[in-house]
Amino acid sequence: MREPPVLAAQNLSKSFGAVRALQDVSLELYAGEVHALAGENGAGKSTLIKSLAGVYRPDAGGLFLDGRPVVFHGPADARDAGVAVIYQEPTLFPDLSIAENIFMGRQPRRSLGRIDHRAVDEAARRLFARLHVELDPEQPARGLSIADQQLVEIAKALSFDARVLIMDEPTAALTGSEVARLFGVVRTLREQGAAVLFISHRLEEIFALCGRVTTLRDGALIATEKLDTLTEEALVRRMVGRDLEALYPKQDAEVGEVALSVRRLTREGVFTDVSFEVRCGEIVGLAGLIGAGRSEVARAVFGIDRWDGGGVEVFGRSLTNGAPSTALAAGVALVPEEPQVLIVDEPTRGIDVGTKAEVHRLLSQLAADGVAILMISSDLPEILGMADRVLVMHEGRLTADIPRERATEESVMAAATGRAA
């Protein structure tokens, strides 16, 4: 017989005035499981999380810890019961060390009441060893990356003997390598018997990490299912309540004259000898790993940053180095109004799948209307789904120009990692 869930919500309802944020929602979190929570913005995910963490008191329904009813009168009650929330942007005390942040207000003390700093540091080291990560407990929190700050928060949760960890969009601000490290930590927590609730807009992360998924829509429970029985398309359908014609609704567009021409653009120490063209009616994706120089190229093209060599033309008209006003006057925009050339940098980061499909539809319509679009994205499926051509950067250089019919995950990643022939 299976053990009861570590934490369960049964028939929770919560209203704010006339708005019903949750309606009869149930959720079970088991030890040794990573459970996904999916839904569009406004589906009720945040309200459910805050109800589990003691921030909100539900109007109806209840919580059960190890099968027994429990009432959290505040976040401290939830924390003491072993429930912790890891947010995408932690709030640490920057002038304190990592170890001091973990044990703030609970530091071991010597016989005369002074803090035992050695004991604090050793306790922090044991926590990081448990997570299989290397962080120096004596290092100040100031300057830590978001990824490292999240690890400190996870260690802090374990210091309270947390058995339930709720991770709310933890990968939104992380690089690919940082996401991989975080996933390793989550799998370690799962193997050690923790129950993890994982919230992400990135469906590929949900399928890669989680065993089951609970889907909310308009504050109501749609389903709790095993992910190995679902496809991404089926999960999207549950989230948005309709069949999307396609997540990447690419329209056929007539490709016209060259709108944007970039010739041997160089900014010392940032990118070198970058050349490409974008034609009217064409969506050109600019791909590459974090740090490859994609956004820096876009900033230089638009005139925000000065370049050291090369040039930029719009319909044959040279743009002034470091002058966004000339780019705007030539019809180049970062936000469209009367957009001839539109540069979009990570246009769908942090938004749900329904809104993402709408952004893609708008970009496709703009291209069909003759706008030349340069789209920078870390989302490889987005690049492959929307781009007519894929430009790939690696260490500040353009390494490939791949037409849509030959663009695959393998060909783009080979160029992005410097392995292209």
Short mmCIF file of C-alpha atoms in Angstrom, two decimals:
data_model
loop_
_atom_site.label_atom_id
_atom_site.label_comp_id
_atom_site.label_asym_id
_atom_site.label_seq_id
_atom_site.Cartn_x
_atom_site.Cartn_y
_atom_site.Cartn_z
CA MET A 1 0.00 0.00 0.00
CA ARG A 2 1.39 3.40 -0.99
CA GLU A 3 2.35 5.84 1.73
CA PRO A 4 0.09 8.90 2.01
CA PRO A 5 1.26 12.03 0.21
CA VAL A 6 3.70 14.20 2.15
CA LEU A 7 1.47 17.19 1.40
CA ALA A 8 -2.01 17.16 -0.09
CA ALA A 9 -4.51 19.86 -0.93
CA GLN A 10 -8.11 18.71 -1.07
CA ASN A 11 -10.86 20.73 -2.76
CA LEU A 12 -9.23 24.11 -2.16
CA SER A 13 -11.16 27.22 -3.10
CA LYS A 14 -10.01 30.81 -2.75
CA SER A 15 -11.66 34.06 -3.84
CA PHE A 16 -10.52 37.67 -3.86
CA GLY A 17 -13.70 39.73 -3.90
CA ALA A 18 -15.70 38.61 -6.90
CA VAL A 19 -12.71 36.83 -8.48
CA ARG A 20 -12.52 33.08 -7.90
CA ALA A 21 -8.79 32.33 -8.04
CA LEU A 22 -9.17 28.65 -7.09
CA GLN A 23 -12.21 26.45 -7.33
CA ASP A 24 -12.24 22.95 -5.83
CA VAL A 25 -8.57 22.19 -6.60
CA SER A 26 -6.85 19.06 -5.28
CA LEU A 27 -3.16 18.15 -5.47
CA GLU A 28 -1.04 15.35 -3.96
CA LEU A 29 2.74 15.56 -3.56
CA TYR A 30 4.58 12.31 -2.81
CA ALA A 31 8.04 11.69 -1.42
CA GLY A 32 10.62 10.97 -4.11
CA GLU A 33 8.61 12.64 -6.87
CA VAL A 34 8.98 15.76 -9.01
CA HIS A 35 5.46 16.94 -9.81
CA ALA A 36 4.78 19.67 -12.37
CA LEU A 37 2.17 22.41 -12.03
CA ALA A 38 1.10 23.75 -15.43
CA GLY A 39 -1.26 26.47 -16.59
CA GLU A 40 -1.38 29.81 -18.33
CA ASN A 41 -0.85 33.10 -16.50
CA GLY A 42 -3.95 33.63 -14.37
CA ALA A 43 -4.74 29.92 -14.16
CA GLY A 44 -4.40 29.92 -10.35
CA LYS A 45 -0.87 28.53 -9.95
CA SER A 46 0.39 31.36 -7.72
CA THR A 47 -2.69 31.22 -5.51
CA LEU A 48 -2.29 27.47 -5.07
CA ILE A 49 1.41 27.84 -4.25
CA LYS A 50 0.70 30.52 -1.66
CA SER A 51 -2.04 28.39 -0.14
CA LEU A 52 0.38 25.47 0.21
CA ALA A 53 3.03 27.76 1.73
CA GLY A 54 0.78 29.38 4.34
CA VAL A 55 0.66 32.81 2.69
CA TYR A 56 -3.10 32.45 1.98
CA ARG A 57 -5.77 30.71 4.01
CA PRO A 58 -8.17 28.90 1.66
CA ASP A 59 -11.88 29.75 1.87
CA ALA A 60 -12.81 26.07 1.58
CA GLY A 61 -11.05 22.74 1.50
CA GLY A 62 -7.99 21.78 3.49
CA LEU A 63 -4.36 20.72 3.62
CA PHE A 64 -3.07 17.36 4.83
CA LEU A 65 0.46 16.61 5.99
CA ASP A 66 1.34 12.90 6.00
CA GLY A 67 -2.39 12.18 5.82
CA ARG A 68 -3.31 14.35 8.83
CA PRO A 69 -5.19 17.66 8.59
CA VAL A 70 -3.03 20.73 9.09
CA VAL A 71 -3.65 24.48 9.14
CA PHE A 72 -0.86 26.92 8.31
CA HIS A 73 -1.42 30.28 9.99
CA GLY A 74 1.48 31.81 8.08
CA PRO A 75 4.63 31.00 6.12
CA ALA A 76 6.53 30.24 9.35
CA ASP A 77 4.06 27.44 10.13
CA ALA A 78 4.57 25.95 6.68
CA ARG A 79 8.34 26.24 6.98
CA ASP A 80 8.32 24.55 10.38
CA ALA A 81 6.23 21.76 8.87
CA GLY A 82 8.87 21.22 6.17
CA VAL A 83 7.34 23.17 3.26
CA ALA A 84 9.65 25.60 1.45
CA VAL A 85 9.23 27.80 -1.64
CA ILE A 86 12.20 28.55 -3.93
CA TYR A 87 11.46 31.63 -6.02
CA GLN A 88 13.11 32.53 -9.34
CA GLU A 89 14.78 35.60 -7.79
CA PRO A 90 15.88 34.86 -4.20
CA THR A 91 16.40 37.64 -1.67
CA LEU A 92 19.62 37.16 0.27
CA PHE A 93 21.48 39.56 2.55
CA PRO A 94 24.30 40.67 0.24
CA ASP A 95 26.81 41.66 2.93
CA LEU A 96 26.54 38.38 4.83
CA SER A 97 28.30 35.18 3.89
CA ILE A 98 26.54 32.28 2.24
CA ALA A 99 26.61 30.32 5.50
CA GLU A 100 25.26 33.28 7.49
CA ASN A 101 22.37 33.61 5.05
CA ILE A 102 21.51 29.94 5.46
CA PHE A 103 21.49 30.01 9.27
CA MET A 104 20.35 33.59 9.85
CA GLY A 105 18.97 33.81 13.42
CA ARG A 106 19.82 30.16 14.12
CA GLN A 107 23.61 30.18 14.29
CA PRO A 108 25.30 27.72 16.67
CA ARG A 109 26.87 29.55 19.60
CA ARG A 110 29.81 29.05 21.91
CA SER A 111 29.54 28.82 25.65
CA LEU A 112 29.68 32.59 26.14
CA GLY A 113 26.98 33.23 23.56
CA ARG A 114 29.24 34.16 20.65
CA ILE A 115 28.43 32.76 17.21
CA ASP A 116 30.44 29.66 16.37
CA HIS A 117 31.41 30.64 12.81
CA ARG A 118 33.35 27.42 12.23
CA ALA A 119 30.29 25.34 13.12
CA VAL A 120 28.12 27.50 10.83
CA ASP A 121 30.51 27.04 7.91
CA GLU A 122 30.81 23.29 8.48
CA ALA A 123 27.04 22.89 8.62
CA ALA A 124 26.72 24.79 5.31
CA ARG A 125 29.41 22.60 3.72
CA ARG A 126 27.49 19.47 4.74
CA LEU A 127 24.35 20.85 3.09
CA PHE A 128 26.16 21.61 -0.17
CA ALA A 129 27.81 18.19 -0.09
CA ARG A 130 24.33 16.68 0.21
CA LEU A 131 23.33 18.60 -2.91
CA HIS A 132 26.56 17.64 -4.74
CA VAL A 133 27.43 21.28 -5.46
CA GLU A 134 30.52 23.33 -4.65
CA LEU A 135 30.00 26.71 -3.03
CA ASP A 136 32.26 28.41 -0.49
CA PRO A 137 30.20 29.02 2.68
CA GLU A 138 32.48 31.93 3.64
CA GLN A 139 31.89 33.78 0.35
CA PRO A 140 29.73 36.94 0.61
CA ALA A 141 26.33 36.62 -1.02
CA ARG A 142 26.94 39.84 -2.95
CA GLY A 143 27.82 39.05 -6.53
CA LEU A 144 26.38 35.52 -6.58
CA SER A 145 24.57 34.57 -9.78
CA ILE A 146 20.84 33.94 -9.63
CA ALA A 147 21.60 30.22 -10.03
CA ASP A 148 23.95 30.20 -7.03
CA GLN A 149 21.47 32.23 -4.97
CA GLN A 150 18.83 29.57 -5.68
CA LEU A 151 21.20 26.88 -4.45
CA VAL A 152 21.70 28.85 -1.24
CA GLU A 153 17.91 29.03 -0.81
CA ILE A 154 17.63 25.27 -1.39
CA ALA A 155 20.35 24.66 1.21
CA LYS A 156 18.49 26.97 3.61
CA ALA A 157 15.30 24.97 3.07
CA LEU A 158 17.15 21.73 3.82
CA SER A 159 18.54 23.29 7.00
CA PHE A 160 14.92 23.51 8.16
CA ASP A 161 14.46 19.81 7.27
CA ALA A 162 12.22 20.70 4.34
CA ARG A 163 10.47 17.69 2.83
CA VAL A 164 8.41 19.63 0.28
CA LEU A 165 10.14 22.10 -2.06
CA ILE A 166 8.03 24.29 -4.31
CA MET A 167 10.11 25.69 -7.17
CA ASP A 168 8.35 28.62 -8.86
CA GLU A 169 9.77 29.30 -12.35
CA PRO A 170 13.33 28.64 -11.11
CA THR A 171 14.90 28.49 -14.59
CA ALA A 172 13.50 31.74 -16.01
CA ALA A 173 16.75 33.69 -15.54
CA LEU A 174 19.26 30.83 -15.89
CA THR A 175 21.64 29.88 -18.67
CA GLY A 176 21.56 26.42 -20.23
CA SER A 177 24.42 25.12 -18.09
CA GLU A 178 22.84 26.57 -14.94
CA VAL A 179 19.54 24.85 -15.77
CA ALA A 180 21.38 21.54 -16.18
CA ARG A 181 23.04 21.98 -12.77
CA LEU A 182 19.72 22.87 -11.13
CA PHE A 183 18.10 19.78 -12.66
CA GLY A 184 20.90 17.68 -11.18
CA VAL A 185 20.17 19.16 -7.75
CA VAL A 186 16.43 18.51 -8.13
CA ARG A 187 17.07 14.89 -9.08
CA THR A 188 19.33 14.54 -6.03
CA LEU A 189 16.54 15.91 -3.82
CA ARG A 190 14.11 13.45 -5.40
CA GLU A 191 16.46 10.54 -4.76
CA GLN A 192 16.79 11.65 -1.13
CA GLY A 193 13.03 11.44 -0.71
CA ALA A 194 11.92 15.06 -1.10
CA ALA A 195 8.62 15.95 -2.74
CA VAL A 196 9.22 18.67 -5.35
CA LEU A 197 6.54 20.80 -7.02
CA PHE A 198 8.04 22.30 -10.19
CA ILE A 199 6.44 25.23 -12.04
CA SER A 200 7.71 26.26 -15.48
CA HIS A 201 6.37 27.76 -18.70
CA ARG A 202 8.96 25.70 -20.59
CA LEU A 203 7.20 22.49 -21.51
CA GLU A 204 10.43 20.73 -22.49
CA GLU A 205 11.64 21.18 -18.90
CA ILE A 206 8.46 19.69 -17.49
CA PHE A 207 8.77 16.61 -19.69
CA ALA A 208 12.49 16.24 -18.95
CA LEU A 209 12.24 16.47 -15.16
CA CYS A 210 8.80 15.55 -13.88
CA GLY A 211 6.83 12.34 -13.44
CA ARG A 212 3.32 13.75 -13.15
CA VAL A 213 1.65 17.03 -14.02
CA THR A 214 -1.36 18.84 -12.59
CA THR A 215 -2.95 21.32 -14.99
CA LEU A 216 -5.01 24.32 -13.92
CA ARG A 217 -7.18 26.52 -16.10
CA ASP A 218 -9.21 29.53 -14.93
CA GLY A 219 -8.71 28.50 -11.31
CA ALA A 220 -10.08 24.99 -11.81
CA LEU A 221 -8.38 21.60 -11.85
CA ILE A 222 -8.28 20.12 -15.36
CA ALA A 223 -6.33 16.92 -14.75
CA THR A 224 -3.47 15.21 -12.91
CA GLU A 225 -1.69 12.79 -15.25
CA LYS A 226 1.52 10.89 -15.81
CA LEU A 227 3.71 12.75 -18.26
CA ASP A 228 4.75 9.61 -20.10
CA THR A 229 1.13 9.32 -21.28
CA LEU A 230 1.06 12.87 -22.71
CA THR A 231 2.51 14.81 -25.61
CA GLU A 232 3.39 18.50 -25.51
CA GLU A 233 0.45 19.16 -27.82
CA ALA A 234 -1.94 17.39 -25.44
CA LEU A 235 -0.64 19.33 -22.44
CA VAL A 236 -0.99 22.62 -24.31
CA ARG A 237 -4.58 21.68 -25.16
CA ARG A 238 -5.35 21.12 -21.46
CA MET A 239 -3.73 24.41 -20.49
CA VAL A 240 -5.47 26.65 -23.01
CA GLY A 241 -8.74 24.77 -23.45
CA ARG A 242 -8.54 24.63 -27.21
CA ASP A 243 -6.50 23.19 -30.02
CA LEU A 244 -3.84 25.63 -31.07
CA GLU A 245 -3.55 25.64 -34.84
CA ALA A 246 0.15 25.53 -34.13
CA LEU A 247 2.47 26.89 -31.50
CA TYR A 248 4.52 28.26 -34.39
CA PRO A 249 1.91 29.55 -36.90
CA LYS A 250 4.32 30.32 -39.72
CA GLN A 251 2.65 31.96 -42.71
CA ASP A 252 4.02 31.87 -46.22
CA ALA A 253 5.42 35.28 -47.12
CA GLU A 254 6.87 36.70 -50.30
CA VAL A 255 10.53 37.51 -49.73
CA GLY A 256 11.45 40.86 -51.25
CA GLU A 257 14.39 43.25 -51.37
CA VAL A 258 17.16 43.49 -48.80
CA ALA A 259 15.93 45.61 -45.89
CA LEU A 260 18.78 45.23 -43.41
CA SER A 261 22.39 44.70 -44.43
CA VAL A 262 25.11 44.16 -41.83
CA ARG A 263 28.67 44.12 -43.20
CA ARG A 264 31.71 42.91 -41.24
CA LEU A 265 30.42 44.45 -38.01
CA THR A 266 32.99 44.26 -35.22
CA ARG A 267 33.07 45.39 -31.60
CA GLU A 268 36.41 44.61 -30.04
CA GLY A 269 36.25 41.88 -27.43
CA VAL A 270 32.54 41.26 -28.04
CA PHE A 271 31.92 40.12 -31.64
CA THR A 272 33.98 40.02 -34.83
CA ASP A 273 33.32 40.32 -38.57
CA VAL A 274 29.55 39.70 -38.45
CA SER A 275 27.79 39.94 -41.83
CA PHE A 276 24.22 39.08 -42.78
CA GLU A 277 21.13 40.34 -44.62
CA VAL A 278 17.43 40.34 -43.75
CA ARG A 279 14.93 40.77 -46.58
CA CYS A 280 11.39 42.10 -46.56
CA GLY A 281 8.95 39.37 -45.58
CA GLU A 282 11.66 37.26 -43.97
CA ILE A 283 12.10 36.15 -40.36
CA VAL A 284 15.77 35.51 -39.64
CA GLY A 285 16.52 33.78 -36.36
CA LEU A 286 19.74 34.61 -34.52
CA ALA A 287 20.72 31.64 -32.37
CA GLY A 288 23.64 30.65 -30.18
CA LEU A 289 24.49 29.83 -26.61
CA ILE A 290 24.35 32.43 -23.83
CA GLY A 291 27.34 34.75 -24.21
CA ALA A 292 27.76 34.14 -27.93
CA GLY A 293 27.13 37.83 -28.69
CA ARG A 294 23.61 37.74 -30.15
CA SER A 295 22.09 40.56 -28.11
CA GLU A 296 25.27 42.61 -28.40
CA VAL A 297 25.03 42.47 -32.20
CA ALA A 298 21.40 43.62 -32.02
CA ARG A 299 22.33 46.54 -29.74
CA ALA A 300 25.05 47.62 -32.16
CA VAL A 301 22.78 47.30 -35.22
CA PHE A 302 20.18 49.48 -33.53
CA GLY A 303 22.82 52.00 -32.45
CA ILE A 304 22.64 51.55 -28.68
CA ASP A 305 26.29 50.43 -28.59
CA ARG A 306 29.04 51.72 -30.87
CA TRP A 307 30.92 49.36 -33.16
CA ASP A 308 34.63 49.47 -34.03
CA GLY A 309 34.44 48.27 -37.62
CA GLY A 310 32.02 47.48 -40.41
CA GLY A 311 28.66 49.06 -41.08
CA VAL A 312 24.88 48.77 -41.16
CA GLU A 313 22.52 49.74 -43.98
CA VAL A 314 18.72 49.87 -44.14
CA PHE A 315 17.43 49.84 -47.73
CA GLY A 316 20.87 51.02 -48.83
CA ARG A 317 21.02 53.90 -46.34
CA SER A 318 23.97 53.77 -43.94
CA LEU A 319 23.15 54.11 -40.26
CA THR A 320 25.24 56.32 -38.00
CA ASN A 321 27.45 54.46 -35.56
CA GLY A 322 26.00 54.65 -32.05
CA ALA A 323 22.92 56.69 -32.99
CA PRO A 324 19.55 54.98 -32.38
CA SER A 325 17.79 58.04 -33.80
CA THR A 326 19.07 57.28 -37.30
CA ALA A 327 17.91 53.66 -36.94
CA LEU A 328 14.47 54.85 -35.88
CA ALA A 329 14.34 57.35 -38.71
CA ALA A 330 15.19 54.57 -41.15
CA GLY A 331 12.31 52.46 -39.86
CA VAL A 332 14.24 50.10 -37.58
CA ALA A 333 12.45 49.37 -34.31
CA LEU A 334 12.83 47.26 -31.21
CA VAL A 335 9.10 47.70 -30.59
CA PRO A 336 6.94 47.92 -33.72
CA GLU A 337 4.91 50.95 -34.69
CA GLU A 338 5.58 51.64 -38.35
CA PRO A 339 8.18 48.54 -38.24
CA GLN A 340 10.15 48.11 -41.86
CA VAL A 341 12.90 46.27 -39.91
CA LEU A 342 11.98 44.81 -36.54
CA ILE A 343 14.53 43.43 -34.09
CA VAL A 344 13.04 41.28 -31.32
CA ASP A 345 15.27 39.95 -28.53
CA GLU A 346 13.78 36.97 -26.62
CA PRO A 347 10.21 37.95 -27.57
CA THR A 348 8.50 35.14 -25.62
CA ARG A 349 10.66 34.74 -22.52
CA GLY A 350 8.58 34.10 -19.40
CA ILE A 351 5.15 33.99 -21.05
CA ASP A 352 2.71 31.10 -21.21
CA VAL A 353 2.08 28.95 -24.26
CA GLY A 354 -1.16 30.61 -25.32
CA THR A 355 0.41 34.08 -25.29
CA LYS A 356 3.54 32.69 -26.96
CA ALA A 357 1.46 31.39 -29.86
CA GLU A 358 -0.13 34.83 -30.23
CA VAL A 359 3.28 36.54 -30.33
CA HIS A 360 4.38 34.08 -33.01
CA ARG A 361 1.20 34.78 -34.98
CA LEU A 362 1.84 38.52 -34.84
CA LEU A 363 5.46 38.11 -35.98
CA SER A 364 4.35 35.86 -38.82
CA GLN A 365 1.68 38.38 -39.87
CA LEU A 366 4.22 41.22 -39.81
CA ALA A 367 6.52 39.18 -42.05
CA ALA A 368 3.61 38.45 -44.40
CA ASP A 369 3.01 42.22 -44.55
CA GLY A 370 6.59 42.71 -45.75
CA VAL A 371 8.41 43.58 -42.52
CA ALA A 372 11.99 42.27 -42.20
CA ILE A 373 12.40 40.62 -38.80
CA LEU A 374 15.56 39.68 -36.91
CA MET A 375 14.53 37.40 -34.03
CA ILE A 376 16.99 36.56 -31.26
CA SER A 377 15.98 33.64 -29.07
CA SER A 378 17.46 31.07 -26.69
CA ASP A 379 14.43 28.87 -27.36
CA LEU A 380 15.67 26.57 -30.12
CA PRO A 381 12.21 25.16 -31.00
CA GLU A 382 11.04 28.77 -31.43
CA ILE A 383 13.93 29.52 -33.77
CA LEU A 384 13.27 26.35 -35.79
CA GLY A 385 9.52 26.92 -35.84
CA MET A 386 9.54 30.56 -36.93
CA ALA A 387 12.71 31.40 -38.84
CA ASP A 388 13.10 31.34 -42.62
CA ARG A 389 16.86 31.29 -42.04
CA VAL A 390 18.89 30.64 -38.89
CA LEU A 391 22.07 32.60 -38.22
CA VAL A 392 24.20 31.00 -35.51
CA MET A 393 26.84 32.69 -33.38
CA HIS A 394 29.70 31.16 -31.40
CA GLU A 395 32.15 33.17 -29.29
CA GLY A 396 31.37 36.45 -31.00
CA ARG A 397 31.48 35.14 -34.58
CA LEU A 398 28.79 34.17 -37.06
CA THR A 399 29.41 30.47 -37.71
CA ALA A 400 26.44 29.41 -39.85
CA ASP A 401 23.60 30.64 -42.06
CA ILE A 402 21.13 27.73 -42.30
CA PRO A 403 17.99 27.81 -44.49
CA ARG A 404 14.74 26.69 -42.89
CA GLU A 405 14.57 23.37 -44.72
CA ARG A 406 18.00 22.32 -43.39
CA ALA A 407 17.72 23.79 -39.89
CA THR A 408 17.55 21.10 -37.20
CA GLU A 409 18.44 21.02 -33.52
CA GLU A 410 21.57 19.07 -34.43
CA SER A 411 22.77 21.48 -37.15
CA VAL A 412 22.13 24.60 -35.05
CA MET A 413 23.79 23.19 -31.91
CA ALA A 414 26.78 22.02 -33.94
CA ALA A 415 27.30 25.59 -35.14
CA ALA A 416 26.57 27.06 -31.71
CA THR A 417 29.27 24.93 -30.10
CA GLY A 418 31.84 25.49 -32.82
CA ARG A 419 31.48 22.01 -34.33
CA ALA A 420 30.00 23.03 -37.69
CA ALA A 421 31.92 21.91 -40.75
#
